[in-house]
Coordinates of C-alpha atoms in Angstrom, one line a residue:
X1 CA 0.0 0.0 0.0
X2 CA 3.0 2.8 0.4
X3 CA 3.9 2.6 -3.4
X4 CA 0.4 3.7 -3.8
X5 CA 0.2 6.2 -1.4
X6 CA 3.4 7.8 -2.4
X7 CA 2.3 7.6 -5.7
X8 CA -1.4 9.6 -5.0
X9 CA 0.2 11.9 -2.4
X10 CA 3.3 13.0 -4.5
X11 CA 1.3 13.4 -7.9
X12 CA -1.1 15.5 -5.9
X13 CA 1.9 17.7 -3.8
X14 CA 3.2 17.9 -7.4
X15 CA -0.3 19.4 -9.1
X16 CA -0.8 21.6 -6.6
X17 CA 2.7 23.4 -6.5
X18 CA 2.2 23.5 -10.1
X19 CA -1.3 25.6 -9.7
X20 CA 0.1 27.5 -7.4
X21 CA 2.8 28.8 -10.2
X22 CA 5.7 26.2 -10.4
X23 CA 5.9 26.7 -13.5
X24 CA 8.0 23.2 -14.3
X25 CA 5.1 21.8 -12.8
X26 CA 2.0 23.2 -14.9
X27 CA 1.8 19.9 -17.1
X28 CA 0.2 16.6 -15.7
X29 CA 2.6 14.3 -17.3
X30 CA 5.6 16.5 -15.2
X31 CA 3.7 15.8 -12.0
X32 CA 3.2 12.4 -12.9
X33 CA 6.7 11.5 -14.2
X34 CA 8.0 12.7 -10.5
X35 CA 5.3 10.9 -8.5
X36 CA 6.6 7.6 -10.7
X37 CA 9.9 8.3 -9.8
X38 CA 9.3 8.7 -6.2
X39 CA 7.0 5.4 -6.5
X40 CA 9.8 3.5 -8.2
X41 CA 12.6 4.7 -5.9
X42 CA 10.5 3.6 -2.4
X43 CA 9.7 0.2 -4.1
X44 CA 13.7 -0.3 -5.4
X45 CA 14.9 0.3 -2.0
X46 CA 13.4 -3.1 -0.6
X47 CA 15.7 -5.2 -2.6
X48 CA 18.6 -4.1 -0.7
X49 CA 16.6 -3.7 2.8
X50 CA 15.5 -6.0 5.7
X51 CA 12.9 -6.7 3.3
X52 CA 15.7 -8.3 0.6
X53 CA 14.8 -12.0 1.7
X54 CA 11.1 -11.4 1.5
X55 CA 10.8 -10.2 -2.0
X56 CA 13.6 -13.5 -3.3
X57 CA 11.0 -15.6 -1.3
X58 CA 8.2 -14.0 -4.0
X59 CA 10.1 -15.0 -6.6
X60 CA 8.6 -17.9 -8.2
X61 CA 9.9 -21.3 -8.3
X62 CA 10.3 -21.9 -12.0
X63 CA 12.4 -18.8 -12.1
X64 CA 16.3 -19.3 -11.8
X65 CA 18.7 -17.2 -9.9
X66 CA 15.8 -15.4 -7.5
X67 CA 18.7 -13.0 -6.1
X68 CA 19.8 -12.1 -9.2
X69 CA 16.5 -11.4 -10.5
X70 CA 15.6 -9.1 -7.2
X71 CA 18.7 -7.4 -7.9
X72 CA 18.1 -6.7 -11.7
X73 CA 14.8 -5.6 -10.8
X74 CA 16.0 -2.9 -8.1
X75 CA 18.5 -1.5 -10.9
X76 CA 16.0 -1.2 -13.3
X77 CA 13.4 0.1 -11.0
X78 CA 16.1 2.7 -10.1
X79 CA 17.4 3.6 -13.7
X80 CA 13.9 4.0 -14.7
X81 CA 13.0 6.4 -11.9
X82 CA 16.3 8.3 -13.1
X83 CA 15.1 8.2 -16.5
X84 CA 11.5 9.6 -15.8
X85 CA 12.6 13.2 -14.8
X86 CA 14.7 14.0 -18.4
X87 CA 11.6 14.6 -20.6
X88 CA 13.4 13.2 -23.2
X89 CA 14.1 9.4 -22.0
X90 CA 10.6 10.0 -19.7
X91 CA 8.3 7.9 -22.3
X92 CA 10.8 5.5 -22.9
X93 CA 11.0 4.9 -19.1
X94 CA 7.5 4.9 -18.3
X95 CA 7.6 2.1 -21.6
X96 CA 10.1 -0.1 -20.1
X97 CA 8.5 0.4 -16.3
X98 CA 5.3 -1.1 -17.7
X99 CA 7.3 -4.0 -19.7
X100 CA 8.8 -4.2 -16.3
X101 CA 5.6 -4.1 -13.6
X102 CA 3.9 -6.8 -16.1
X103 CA 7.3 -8.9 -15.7
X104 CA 7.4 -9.1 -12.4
X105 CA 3.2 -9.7 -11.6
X106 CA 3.6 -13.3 -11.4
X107 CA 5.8 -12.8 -8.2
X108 CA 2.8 -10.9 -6.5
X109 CA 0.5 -13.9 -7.7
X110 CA 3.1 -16.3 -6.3
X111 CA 3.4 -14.5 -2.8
X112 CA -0.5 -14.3 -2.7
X113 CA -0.8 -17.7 -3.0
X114 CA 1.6 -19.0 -1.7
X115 CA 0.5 -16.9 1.6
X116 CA 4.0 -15.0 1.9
X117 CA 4.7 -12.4 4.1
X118 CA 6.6 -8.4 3.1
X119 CA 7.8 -6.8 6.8
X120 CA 6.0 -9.3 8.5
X121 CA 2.3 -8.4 7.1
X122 CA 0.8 -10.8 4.8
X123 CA 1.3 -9.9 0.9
X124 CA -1.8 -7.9 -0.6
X125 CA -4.1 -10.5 -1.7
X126 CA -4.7 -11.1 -5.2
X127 CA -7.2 -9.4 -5.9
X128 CA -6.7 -6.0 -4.6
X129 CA -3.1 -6.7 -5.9
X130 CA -4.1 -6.8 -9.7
X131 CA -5.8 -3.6 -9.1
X132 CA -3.1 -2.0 -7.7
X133 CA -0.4 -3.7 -10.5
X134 CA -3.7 -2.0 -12.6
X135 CA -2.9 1.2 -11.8
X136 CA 0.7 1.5 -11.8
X137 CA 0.5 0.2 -15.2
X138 CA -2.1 2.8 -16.1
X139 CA 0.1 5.5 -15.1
X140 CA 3.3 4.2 -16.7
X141 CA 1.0 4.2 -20.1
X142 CA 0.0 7.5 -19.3
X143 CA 3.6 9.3 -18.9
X144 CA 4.6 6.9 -21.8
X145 CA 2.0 8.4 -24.1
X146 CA 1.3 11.7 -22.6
X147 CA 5.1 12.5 -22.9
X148 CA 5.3 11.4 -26.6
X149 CA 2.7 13.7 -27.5
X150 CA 3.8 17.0 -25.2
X151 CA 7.4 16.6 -27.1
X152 CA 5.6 16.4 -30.4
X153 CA 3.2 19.5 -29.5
X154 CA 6.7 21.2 -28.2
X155 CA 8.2 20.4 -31.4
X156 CA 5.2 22.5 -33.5
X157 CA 5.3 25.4 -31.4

């Protein structure tokens, strides 16, 4: 649940500074980029926490090399957060943070039923897990796209 709440509280922080005339924050996609980044950067720092052994547990079975995998996935979670606040590389990012949060779902299906646990609470169940995955997915889709097209309205003015 703090992935999504850092995600809704920093997108809405963001909006609001950029109504009240911060100016690099007047565009959506801006606000949204950042809240991403902030999203992705919470979530990355688990797989080198106390939490490290937790998310290798949600690794499923069939998958080799569960540390390595947790690892790749905190790098990537962490070069994409880098990536979403240069407007350039931002839908490319967002692109390959959706590739990524659709990679790694079957982990989150694994821990729910497998009944693991993340800092000793049980994992979100299933359900209220795809919804959430649902989301994040949503908004990477949304920088992905919404930056394409402010670059290409840019580009005409």
């Amino acid at each position: 649940m703090a992935p999504l709440l850092v995600l809704t509280i920093s997108f809405t922080l963001f909006l609001v500074l950029g109504r009240l005339g911060v100016r690099h924050l007047s565009s959506w996609v801006t606000c949204l980029r950042y809240a991403l980044a902030a999203m992705f950067l919470l979530t990355a720092s688990a797989h080198w926490g106390s939490r490290r052994a937790e998310l290798v547990a949600m690794v499923p079975p069939a998958l080799p090399h569960p540390e390595l995998l947790v690892t790749a996935t905190g790098v990537l979670e962490i070069a994409g957060a880098a990536a979403l606040v240069v407007p350039r590389l931002a839908p490319w990012a967002a692109a390959g943070l959706t590739i990524l949060l659709v990679a790694m779902f079957p982990a989150n299906v694994h821990a729910a039923r497998a009944g693991l646990t993340l800092g000793g609470s049980p994992v979100t169940p299933l359900v209220p897990r795809t919804l959430l995955q649902i989301v994040f997915i949503a908004a990477t889709v949304a920088v992905a796209i919404g930056g394409r097209r402010e670059r290409r309205n840019r580009s005409r003015e």
